[in-house]
Amino acid sequence: MDNRFYLEWYYYAKSDFNQVLQMRKEKNPLYHIELYHLHQSIEKLLKLVIMMQTGSDEPPKTHDLLKLSRMASDSIPEIDLQQESILVLHEYLPRLRYPLGDRISAEDTADCLNNVEPVITLLCQKIDDLFKGVLNA
């Protein structure tokens, strides 16, 4: 597999997360968009880990963060300890895709970010380590 493919996935995942951080600074942020990008970031990171461990260029066809984290745990066993944090964000997915008439609040977004930011940091550290092995092979 061409490493540029993996690097592009990594770039997009980190870009989604950086977008969340940037949007947090806005005067009138769109909280549902922040959560959407937060979900996209962790979803891409998990799919990247899975593709790197399998050597595939086909990401799993699911948006289920819990399922993806279980699949990624072959390469990153520590992710199993992060299930509760991932669940906080995962439970918003239906509301992000199909609004239920209630708005996502600043508190909702802050709660998700506080729970998921350490997971994203862990995934990025582990992916950096995986890239070292892939790029040095």
PDB file of C-alpha atoms in Angstrom:
ATOM      1  CA  MET A   1       0.000   0.000   0.000  1.00  0.00           C
ATOM      2  CA  ASP A   2       1.277   3.450  -0.916  1.00  0.00           C
ATOM      3  CA  ASN A   3       2.070   5.350   2.278  1.00  0.00           C
ATOM      4  CA  ARG A   4       0.660   8.545   0.755  1.00  0.00           C
ATOM      5  CA  PHE A   5      -2.789   6.955   1.016  1.00  0.00           C
ATOM      6  CA  TYR A   6      -2.385   6.492   4.770  1.00  0.00           C
ATOM      7  CA  LEU A   7      -0.845   9.926   5.188  1.00  0.00           C
ATOM      8  CA  GLU A   8      -3.833  11.490   3.447  1.00  0.00           C
ATOM      9  CA  TRP A   9      -6.227   9.747   5.844  1.00  0.00           C
ATOM     10  CA  TYR A  10      -4.115  10.992   8.745  1.00  0.00           C
ATOM     11  CA  TYR A  11      -4.062  14.529   7.378  1.00  0.00           C
ATOM     12  CA  TYR A  12      -7.852  14.598   6.964  1.00  0.00           C
ATOM     13  CA  ALA A  13      -8.438  13.168  10.445  1.00  0.00           C
ATOM     14  CA  LYS A  14      -6.177  15.746  12.047  1.00  0.00           C
ATOM     15  CA  SER A  15      -7.740  18.484   9.910  1.00  0.00           C
ATOM     16  CA  ASP A  16     -11.194  17.540  11.192  1.00  0.00           C
ATOM     17  CA  PHE A  17      -9.924  17.786  14.768  1.00  0.00           C
ATOM     18  CA  ASN A  18      -8.145  21.090  14.125  1.00  0.00           C
ATOM     19  CA  GLN A  19     -11.393  22.414  12.647  1.00  0.00           C
ATOM     20  CA  VAL A  20     -13.166  21.594  15.912  1.00  0.00           C
ATOM     21  CA  LEU A  21     -10.550  23.506  17.884  1.00  0.00           C
ATOM     22  CA  GLN A  22     -10.833  26.457  15.512  1.00  0.00           C
ATOM     23  CA  MET A  23     -14.633  26.491  15.675  1.00  0.00           C
ATOM     24  CA  ARG A  24     -14.460  26.529  19.497  1.00  0.00           C
ATOM     25  CA  LYS A  25     -12.984  30.027  19.207  1.00  0.00           C
ATOM     26  CA  GLU A  26     -15.834  31.444  17.108  1.00  0.00           C
ATOM     27  CA  LYS A  27     -18.309  33.898  18.585  1.00  0.00           C
ATOM     28  CA  ASN A  28     -21.398  31.902  17.556  1.00  0.00           C
ATOM     29  CA  PRO A  29     -20.185  28.336  17.006  1.00  0.00           C
ATOM     30  CA  LEU A  30     -22.347  25.671  15.428  1.00  0.00           C
ATOM     31  CA  TYR A  31     -22.107  22.978  18.057  1.00  0.00           C
ATOM     32  CA  HIS A  32     -23.573  20.204  15.942  1.00  0.00           C
ATOM     33  CA  ILE A  33     -20.941  20.891  13.271  1.00  0.00           C
ATOM     34  CA  GLU A  34     -18.212  20.742  15.907  1.00  0.00           C
ATOM     35  CA  LEU A  35     -19.467  17.332  17.049  1.00  0.00           C
ATOM     36  CA  TYR A  36     -19.749  16.167  13.455  1.00  0.00           C
ATOM     37  CA  HIS A  37     -16.086  17.029  12.811  1.00  0.00           C
ATOM     38  CA  LEU A  38     -15.070  15.505  16.125  1.00  0.00           C
ATOM     39  CA  HIS A  39     -16.837  12.287  15.154  1.00  0.00           C
ATOM     40  CA  GLN A  40     -15.243  12.387  11.703  1.00  0.00           C
ATOM     41  CA  SER A  41     -11.800  12.836  13.201  1.00  0.00           C
ATOM     42  CA  ILE A  42     -11.935   9.863  15.535  1.00  0.00           C
ATOM     43  CA  GLU A  43     -13.719   7.731  12.936  1.00  0.00           C
ATOM     44  CA  LYS A  44     -10.975   8.412  10.380  1.00  0.00           C
ATOM     45  CA  LEU A  45      -8.226   7.739  12.918  1.00  0.00           C
ATOM     46  CA  LEU A  46      -9.768   4.411  13.907  1.00  0.00           C
ATOM     47  CA  LYS A  47     -10.319   3.398  10.278  1.00  0.00           C
ATOM     48  CA  LEU A  48      -6.738   4.361   9.477  1.00  0.00           C
ATOM     49  CA  VAL A  49      -5.410   2.109  12.248  1.00  0.00           C
ATOM     50  CA  ILE A  50      -7.547  -0.751  10.959  1.00  0.00           C
ATOM     51  CA  MET A  51      -6.417  -0.256   7.358  1.00  0.00           C
ATOM     52  CA  MET A  52      -2.774  -0.066   8.432  1.00  0.00           C
ATOM     53  CA  GLN A  53      -3.033  -3.258  10.492  1.00  0.00           C
ATOM     54  CA  THR A  54      -4.703  -5.144   7.633  1.00  0.00           C
ATOM     55  CA  GLY A  55      -2.791  -3.542   4.752  1.00  0.00           C
ATOM     56  CA  SER A  56      -6.106  -2.647   3.141  1.00  0.00           C
ATOM     57  CA  ASP A  57      -7.138   0.443   1.227  1.00  0.00           C
ATOM     58  CA  GLU A  58     -10.802  -0.205   2.059  1.00  0.00           C
ATOM     59  CA  PRO A  59     -12.037   1.270   5.309  1.00  0.00           C
ATOM     60  CA  PRO A  60     -14.656  -0.627   7.284  1.00  0.00           C
ATOM     61  CA  LYS A  61     -18.161   0.319   6.171  1.00  0.00           C
ATOM     62  CA  THR A  62     -19.464   1.536   9.515  1.00  0.00           C
ATOM     63  CA  HIS A  63     -19.718   4.780  11.461  1.00  0.00           C
ATOM     64  CA  ASP A  64     -20.000   2.901  14.771  1.00  0.00           C
ATOM     65  CA  LEU A  65     -17.120   4.210  16.881  1.00  0.00           C
ATOM     66  CA  LEU A  66     -17.403   1.404  19.406  1.00  0.00           C
ATOM     67  CA  LYS A  67     -17.205  -1.261  16.717  1.00  0.00           C
ATOM     68  CA  LEU A  68     -14.289   0.519  15.057  1.00  0.00           C
ATOM     69  CA  SER A  69     -12.442   0.873  18.362  1.00  0.00           C
ATOM     70  CA  ARG A  70     -12.835  -2.858  19.033  1.00  0.00           C
ATOM     71  CA  MET A  71     -11.420  -3.584  15.574  1.00  0.00           C
ATOM     72  CA  ALA A  72      -8.499  -1.184  16.154  1.00  0.00           C
ATOM     73  CA  SER A  73      -7.670  -2.756  19.516  1.00  0.00           C
ATOM     74  CA  ASP A  74      -5.598  -5.430  17.760  1.00  0.00           C
ATOM     75  CA  SER A  75      -2.983  -2.745  17.107  1.00  0.00           C
ATOM     76  CA  ILE A  76      -3.806  -0.450  20.024  1.00  0.00           C
ATOM     77  CA  PRO A  77      -4.955  -2.527  23.010  1.00  0.00           C
ATOM     78  CA  GLU A  78      -5.127   0.628  25.165  1.00  0.00           C
ATOM     79  CA  ILE A  79      -8.151   1.746  23.149  1.00  0.00           C
ATOM     80  CA  ASP A  80     -10.226  -0.785  25.088  1.00  0.00           C
ATOM     81  CA  LEU A  81      -9.756   1.380  28.176  1.00  0.00           C
ATOM     82  CA  GLN A  82     -11.272   4.334  26.299  1.00  0.00           C
ATOM     83  CA  GLN A  83     -14.666   2.798  25.510  1.00  0.00           C
ATOM     84  CA  GLU A  84     -16.609   5.019  27.927  1.00  0.00           C
ATOM     85  CA  SER A  85     -15.027   8.168  26.494  1.00  0.00           C
ATOM     86  CA  ILE A  86     -15.776   7.049  22.953  1.00  0.00           C
ATOM     87  CA  LEU A  87     -19.338   6.192  23.945  1.00  0.00           C
ATOM     88  CA  VAL A  88     -19.981   9.804  24.991  1.00  0.00           C
ATOM     89  CA  LEU A  89     -19.426  10.962  21.402  1.00  0.00           C
ATOM     90  CA  HIS A  90     -20.859   7.856  19.754  1.00  0.00           C
ATOM     91  CA  GLU A  91     -24.259   8.437  21.343  1.00  0.00           C
ATOM     92  CA  TYR A  92     -24.594  11.744  19.456  1.00  0.00           C
ATOM     93  CA  LEU A  93     -24.307  10.166  16.005  1.00  0.00           C
ATOM     94  CA  PRO A  94     -28.044   9.668  15.440  1.00  0.00           C
ATOM     95  CA  ARG A  95     -28.687  13.293  16.422  1.00  0.00           C
ATOM     96  CA  LEU A  96     -25.949  14.504  14.083  1.00  0.00           C
ATOM     97  CA  ARG A  97     -27.394  12.607  11.148  1.00  0.00           C
ATOM     98  CA  TYR A  98     -31.093  12.951  11.915  1.00  0.00           C
ATOM     99  CA  PRO A  99     -32.012  15.965  14.089  1.00  0.00           C
ATOM    100  CA  LEU A 100     -34.535  15.209  16.814  1.00  0.00           C
ATOM    101  CA  GLY A 101     -35.725  18.772  17.416  1.00  0.00           C
ATOM    102  CA  ASP A 102     -33.330  19.475  20.264  1.00  0.00           C
ATOM    103  CA  ARG A 103     -30.189  21.479  19.750  1.00  0.00           C
ATOM    104  CA  ILE A 104     -26.740  20.321  20.693  1.00  0.00           C
ATOM    105  CA  SER A 105     -25.410  22.730  23.305  1.00  0.00           C
ATOM    106  CA  ALA A 106     -22.039  24.189  24.194  1.00  0.00           C
ATOM    107  CA  GLU A 107     -22.007  21.865  27.200  1.00  0.00           C
ATOM    108  CA  ASP A 108     -22.665  18.826  24.996  1.00  0.00           C
ATOM    109  CA  THR A 109     -19.773  19.744  22.753  1.00  0.00           C
ATOM    110  CA  ALA A 110     -17.423  20.524  25.647  1.00  0.00           C
ATOM    111  CA  ASP A 111     -18.292  17.202  27.308  1.00  0.00           C
ATOM    112  CA  CYS A 112     -17.565  15.276  24.126  1.00  0.00           C
ATOM    113  CA  LEU A 113     -14.343  17.153  23.481  1.00  0.00           C
ATOM    114  CA  ASN A 114     -13.128  16.602  27.052  1.00  0.00           C
ATOM    115  CA  ASN A 115     -13.858  12.888  26.755  1.00  0.00           C
ATOM    116  CA  VAL A 116     -12.523  12.317  23.264  1.00  0.00           C
ATOM    117  CA  GLU A 117      -9.471  14.576  23.081  1.00  0.00           C
ATOM    118  CA  PRO A 118      -7.324  12.125  25.115  1.00  0.00           C
ATOM    119  CA  VAL A 119      -8.477   9.317  22.800  1.00  0.00           C
ATOM    120  CA  ILE A 120      -7.469  11.336  19.744  1.00  0.00           C
ATOM    121  CA  THR A 121      -4.100  12.080  21.344  1.00  0.00           C
ATOM    122  CA  LEU A 122      -3.579   8.371  22.053  1.00  0.00           C
ATOM    123  CA  LEU A 123      -4.542   7.398  18.503  1.00  0.00           C
ATOM    124  CA  CYS A 124      -2.248  10.025  16.972  1.00  0.00           C
ATOM    125  CA  GLN A 125       0.690   8.862  19.108  1.00  0.00           C
ATOM    126  CA  LYS A 126       0.100   5.239  18.153  1.00  0.00           C
ATOM    127  CA  ILE A 127      -0.393   6.089  14.480  1.00  0.00           C
ATOM    128  CA  ASP A 128       2.870   8.050  14.530  1.00  0.00           C
ATOM    129  CA  ASP A 129       4.531   4.902  15.898  1.00  0.00           C
ATOM    130  CA  LEU A 130       2.874   2.760  13.217  1.00  0.00           C
ATOM    131  CA  PHE A 131       4.045   5.198  10.528  1.00  0.00           C
ATOM    132  CA  LYS A 132       7.611   4.894  11.769  1.00  0.00           C
ATOM    133  CA  GLY A 133       7.389   1.144  11.216  1.00  0.00           C
ATOM    134  CA  VAL A 134       5.659   1.503   7.846  1.00  0.00           C
ATOM    135  CA  LEU A 135       7.913   4.286   6.565  1.00  0.00           C
ATOM    136  CA  ASN A 136      11.086   2.535   7.717  1.00  0.00           C
ATOM    137  CA  ALA A 137      10.083  -0.819   6.178  1.00  0.00           C
TER     138      ALA A 137
END
